[in-house]
């Protein structure tokens, strides 16, 4: 380096120094081995070292341990090449407290090839950093338990480097009957239980395990380096045992247990995206937790390929069902109802069908609970009521004079305050006598006696008929039902299936008692001649089943009603 060049380099450095310096600057000069040669008063004040203590010491005396080796390597690489470095550093003072400084390090070449001095000019940014930390704490940590929250879990999942063959295990925890702790002891106690749960979780896990509170009484734990299923089960068992110990809170002994879902996986493929991989594991663990709950709680469950398949299907249905009504994928079929005495078709039951371009035909037993879960059952039910009433109008106009149409009513629809009002309007618009309609509800719908009695009365005032579907599978007694305005009982198919085994006693009792209490008795799921003959012998009023016909499109019902050649002979045959 020639003299002229060295001079301009020095001038540039001086300008850098001048630019960085102001009244509050903390200045330190070290030699090229990092030994402190000069420190101003501001440095002594913030670092709490005296001039005497600091001069001659190594600069790393103020390292906080916050930054990793790469951070310092990068800094040294820059300044030893004569380039100015700027950055934010957390340092440690003599008394162990920490402070943050914005730092400019100017290498001073003074004519030589390598720097022989470093001038560090710092400014205190501790307040700003504390503020930022505070904000981060609020955004990423749960204020009650101080555990990472859902946001931090998502961030962690997104940023976590994963190596091929890393084995990850996810535990999804949910406390059993936590709501009853809140209800019985109050929310303050509930909160203290959650805090204690978090403390116990921290105690029984390693530092490298990630614990987060998802909200409510749900926690997610991500374990690294679990080499076998047994390892994960041991951790889950340890957690269960710890969390099952009594909680002594506000002079109360509170007891709870935990349901834990476990899923495990390993990255086999380089193209696998870490966040997708862990998210899938979390979903699987959640699903497994749900199975643990279904077994009564206080246990752990591993996710199985079968559960994964169920989960996969659940998400597919969720995606598709939201479009079903708008895209005209729903339709209604009608299954004939036969008067067992006259052997005539006296009505039909309307049954919903869903044909989806991707999933094909999906059973109502599978998709109706999901319509309920996703809040879609009310609009779909209104559509069913309208379609069925219009269909009945068309049939009546064409001389298909059915006595009744049965429609299945979801408990959610039944509890909707607008239900009776909406139904009234739909009947009026289609000009249908309410008595043609028979609403099928299940015993479970009547669990809340006061509320359901009020709704039943409203519906009866409208003039529609009410029937109890799948009767015998719930817990209601005939004498209880007699106090309600109910017209018919539909005996569940499972009892008809067992007529040749031990279903006879139950069916005898239902038909005999039901008839005496003036209910119309309907048997569903009749498939065999013997079943029909037995029911006829009991004087059961009506029947429905594949013996006569599967559910059919509306066009075929008109055919059946008019064309006695196709239909009536079949009925006559069994007389
Ligand atoms: P459900 O109301 O008890 O309807 C009777 C079910 O038994 C129908 O199944 C019908 O096709 C079937 N079935 C009738 N006879 C026989 C037989 O002889 N053998 C056999 N194996 N099955 C027979 P589907 O249509 O699959 O409906 C299943 C359930 O889904 C219904 O049971 C009902 O609870 C619900 N569901 C169907 N449509 C609707 C609807 O529009 N709204 C509501 N809320 N629920 C519906
Ligand atoms: Mg039904
Ligand atoms: Mg039924």
Tab-separated table of N, CA and C in Angstrom, residues 12-80:
chain	number	residue	atom	x	y	z
A	12	UNK	N	-10.637	8.220	5.531
A	12	UNK	CA	-11.965	7.606	5.458
A	12	UNK	C	-12.377	7.069	6.838
A	13	UNK	N	-11.413	6.407	7.502
A	13	UNK	CA	-11.696	5.847	8.832
A	13	UNK	C	-12.103	6.956	9.800
A	14	UNK	N	-11.328	8.091	9.725
A	14	UNK	CA	-11.632	9.202	10.630
A	14	UNK	C	-13.043	9.725	10.388
A	15	UNK	N	-13.393	9.772	9.110
A	15	UNK	CA	-14.759	10.233	8.796
A	15	UNK	C	-15.797	9.274	9.386
A	16	UNK	N	-15.549	7.929	9.265
A	16	UNK	CA	-16.452	6.937	9.852
A	16	UNK	C	-16.592	7.154	11.354
A	17	UNK	N	-15.425	7.429	11.968
A	17	UNK	CA	-15.433	7.631	13.428
A	17	UNK	C	-16.241	8.872	13.783
A	18	UNK	N	-15.977	9.976	13.042
A	18	UNK	CA	-16.677	11.224	13.303
A	18	UNK	C	-18.196	11.062	13.170
A	19	UNK	N	-18.577	10.318	12.101
A	19	UNK	CA	-20.002	10.122	11.842
A	19	UNK	C	-20.677	9.365	12.981
A	20	UNK	N	-19.958	8.368	13.513
A	20	UNK	CA	-20.548	7.522	14.558
A	20	UNK	C	-20.557	8.208	15.924
A	21	UNK	N	-19.635	9.146	16.120
A	21	UNK	CA	-19.473	9.756	17.452
A	21	UNK	C	-20.523	10.817	17.752
A	22	UNK	N	-21.034	10.817	18.975
A	22	UNK	CA	-21.774	11.968	19.480
A	22	UNK	C	-21.596	11.998	20.983
A	23	UNK	N	-22.338	12.879	21.660
A	23	UNK	CA	-22.099	13.070	23.095
A	23	UNK	C	-22.264	11.800	23.924
A	24	UNK	N	-23.234	10.971	23.467
A	24	UNK	CA	-23.524	9.796	24.294
A	24	UNK	C	-22.721	8.572	23.856
A	25	UNK	N	-21.754	8.755	22.985
A	25	UNK	CA	-21.035	7.591	22.463
A	25	UNK	C	-20.199	6.900	23.531
A	26	UNK	N	-20.223	5.601	23.458
A	26	UNK	CA	-19.401	4.779	24.341
A	26	UNK	C	-18.232	4.336	23.475
A	27	UNK	N	-17.027	4.693	23.865
A	27	UNK	CA	-15.902	4.427	22.956
A	27	UNK	C	-14.885	3.492	23.617
A	28	UNK	N	-14.461	2.506	22.838
A	28	UNK	CA	-13.417	1.589	23.310
A	28	UNK	C	-12.435	1.383	22.164
A	29	UNK	N	-11.139	1.385	22.494
A	29	UNK	CA	-10.157	1.067	21.449
A	29	UNK	C	-9.400	-0.181	21.902
A	30	UNK	N	-9.317	-1.139	20.980
A	30	UNK	CA	-8.551	-2.357	21.315
A	30	UNK	C	-7.412	-2.513	20.317
A	31	UNK	N	-6.419	-3.323	20.704
A	31	UNK	CA	-5.396	-3.640	19.711
A	31	UNK	C	-5.905	-4.805	18.866
A	32	UNK	N	-5.075	-5.245	17.920
A	32	UNK	CA	-5.601	-6.254	17.003
A	32	UNK	C	-5.712	-7.644	17.630
A	33	UNK	N	-5.343	-7.767	18.924
A	33	UNK	CA	-5.574	-9.045	19.624
A	33	UNK	C	-6.804	-8.950	20.530
A	34	UNK	N	-7.442	-7.779	20.528
A	34	UNK	CA	-8.657	-7.630	21.341
A	34	UNK	C	-8.392	-7.141	22.754
A	35	UNK	N	-7.176	-6.652	23.022
A	35	UNK	CA	-6.889	-6.126	24.365
A	35	UNK	C	-7.297	-4.651	24.415
A	36	UNK	N	-8.017	-4.293	25.475
A	36	UNK	CA	-8.546	-2.931	25.551
A	36	UNK	C	-7.419	-1.942	25.891
A	37	UNK	N	-7.282	-0.915	25.023
A	37	UNK	CA	-6.228	0.091	25.239
A	37	UNK	C	-6.813	1.399	25.768
A	38	UNK	N	-8.077	1.639	25.395
A	38	UNK	CA	-8.708	2.886	25.820
A	38	UNK	C	-10.215	2.633	26.005
A	39	UNK	N	-10.790	3.252	27.027
A	39	UNK	CA	-12.238	3.209	27.208
A	39	UNK	C	-12.668	4.538	27.790
A	40	UNK	N	-13.745	5.151	27.278
A	40	UNK	CA	-14.148	6.443	27.846
A	40	UNK	C	-15.058	6.237	29.066
A	41	UNK	N	-15.417	7.360	29.730
A	41	UNK	CA	-16.210	7.258	30.973
A	41	UNK	C	-17.571	6.609	30.732
A	42	UNK	N	-18.114	6.899	29.549
A	42	UNK	CA	-19.439	6.350	29.234
A	42	UNK	C	-19.372	4.820	29.237
A	43	UNK	N	-18.259	4.296	28.722
A	43	UNK	CA	-18.103	2.830	28.720
A	43	UNK	C	-18.048	2.313	30.157
A	44	UNK	N	-17.240	3.012	31.017
A	44	UNK	CA	-17.103	2.575	32.407
A	44	UNK	C	-18.462	2.598	33.109
A	45	UNK	N	-19.285	3.616	32.754
A	45	UNK	CA	-20.582	3.746	33.415
A	45	UNK	C	-21.496	2.574	33.047
A	46	UNK	N	-21.564	2.286	31.774
A	46	UNK	CA	-22.527	1.241	31.351
A	46	UNK	C	-22.028	-0.166	31.709
A	47	UNK	N	-20.675	-0.354	31.645
A	47	UNK	CA	-20.144	-1.711	31.893
A	47	UNK	C	-19.851	-1.939	33.376
A	48	UNK	N	-19.892	-0.841	34.127
A	48	UNK	CA	-19.657	-0.892	35.579
A	48	UNK	C	-18.231	-1.353	35.944
A	49	UNK	N	-17.314	-1.281	34.977
A	49	UNK	CA	-15.897	-1.536	35.270
A	49	UNK	C	-15.198	-0.183	35.419
A	50	UNK	N	-14.161	-0.132	36.304
A	50	UNK	CA	-13.400	1.117	36.404
A	50	UNK	C	-12.345	1.129	35.292
A	51	UNK	N	-11.808	2.310	35.050
A	51	UNK	CA	-10.740	2.434	34.041
A	51	UNK	C	-9.625	1.444	34.344
A	52	UNK	N	-9.275	1.370	35.629
A	52	UNK	CA	-8.167	0.523	36.051
A	52	UNK	C	-8.420	-0.949	35.709
A	53	UNK	N	-9.682	-1.335	35.965
A	53	UNK	CA	-10.033	-2.747	35.722
A	53	UNK	C	-10.053	-3.095	34.238
A	54	UNK	N	-10.444	-2.107	33.445
A	54	UNK	CA	-10.749	-2.457	32.061
A	54	UNK	C	-9.521	-2.365	31.144
A	55	UNK	N	-8.658	-1.378	31.403
A	55	UNK	CA	-7.506	-1.215	30.511
A	55	UNK	C	-6.595	-2.433	30.662
A	56	UNK	N	-6.257	-3.030	29.533
A	56	UNK	CA	-5.397	-4.219	29.549
A	56	UNK	C	-6.193	-5.517	29.558
A	57	UNK	N	-7.534	-5.416	29.829
A	57	UNK	CA	-8.347	-6.647	29.804
A	57	UNK	C	-8.678	-7.020	28.369
A	58	UNK	N	-9.045	-8.299	28.204
A	58	UNK	CA	-9.519	-8.742	26.886
A	58	UNK	C	-10.944	-8.215	26.686
A	59	UNK	N	-11.233	-7.867	25.447
A	59	UNK	CA	-12.534	-7.259	25.155
A	59	UNK	C	-13.705	-8.212	25.441
A	60	UNK	N	-13.416	-9.529	25.320
A	60	UNK	CA	-14.539	-10.470	25.510
A	60	UNK	C	-15.003	-10.570	26.965
A	61	UNK	N	-14.407	-9.778	27.829
A	61	UNK	CA	-14.854	-9.720	29.224
A	61	UNK	C	-16.326	-9.283	29.304
A	62	UNK	N	-16.773	-8.530	28.267
A	62	UNK	CA	-18.169	-8.043	28.300
A	62	UNK	C	-19.120	-8.926	27.468
A	63	UNK	N	-18.616	-10.062	26.960
A	63	UNK	CA	-19.523	-10.942	26.193
A	63	UNK	C	-20.651	-11.473	27.086
A	64	UNK	N	-21.876	-11.505	26.490
A	64	UNK	CA	-23.041	-11.915	27.304
A	64	UNK	C	-23.394	-13.384	27.111
A	65	UNK	N	-22.851	-13.984	26.055
A	65	UNK	CA	-23.243	-15.377	25.757
A	65	UNK	C	-24.521	-15.427	24.922
A	66	UNK	N	-25.079	-14.260	24.626
A	66	UNK	CA	-26.347	-14.231	23.870
A	66	UNK	C	-26.130	-14.596	22.400
A	67	UNK	N	-24.977	-14.175	21.845
A	67	UNK	CA	-24.739	-14.387	20.413
A	67	UNK	C	-23.916	-15.658	20.215
A	68	UNK	N	-24.154	-16.331	19.107
A	68	UNK	CA	-23.420	-17.576	18.901
A	68	UNK	C	-22.067	-17.303	18.236
A	69	UNK	N	-21.296	-18.368	18.100
A	69	UNK	CA	-19.936	-18.256	17.583
A	69	UNK	C	-19.901	-17.644	16.184
A	70	UNK	N	-20.893	-18.020	15.371
A	70	UNK	CA	-20.940	-17.526	13.988
A	70	UNK	C	-21.061	-16.015	13.926
A	71	UNK	N	-21.783	-15.473	14.896
A	71	UNK	CA	-21.978	-14.029	14.941
A	71	UNK	C	-20.615	-13.330	15.054
A	72	UNK	N	-19.781	-13.842	16.010
A	72	UNK	CA	-18.472	-13.204	16.214
A	72	UNK	C	-17.498	-13.524	15.083
A	73	UNK	N	-17.611	-14.723	14.534
A	73	UNK	CA	-16.737	-15.094	13.408
A	73	UNK	C	-16.937	-14.123	12.261
A	74	UNK	N	-18.212	-13.868	11.982
A	74	UNK	CA	-18.587	-12.987	10.884
A	74	UNK	C	-18.070	-11.565	11.147
A	75	UNK	N	-18.184	-11.136	12.427
A	75	UNK	CA	-17.723	-9.797	12.790
A	75	UNK	C	-16.189	-9.693	12.594
A	76	UNK	N	-15.468	-10.697	13.084
A	76	UNK	CA	-13.996	-10.674	12.960
A	76	UNK	C	-13.550	-10.752	11.518
A	77	UNK	N	-14.280	-11.562	10.733
A	77	UNK	CA	-13.920	-11.693	9.323
A	77	UNK	C	-14.021	-10.322	8.649
A	78	UNK	N	-15.072	-9.567	9.005
A	78	UNK	CA	-15.282	-8.251	8.381
A	78	UNK	C	-14.193	-7.267	8.805
A	79	UNK	N	-13.992	-7.132	10.113
A	79	UNK	CA	-13.067	-6.076	10.554
A	79	UNK	C	-11.610	-6.423	10.261
A	80	UNK	N	-11.267	-7.730	10.285
A	80	UNK	CA	-9.857	-8.035	10.004
A	80	UNK	C	-9.536	-7.820	8.527
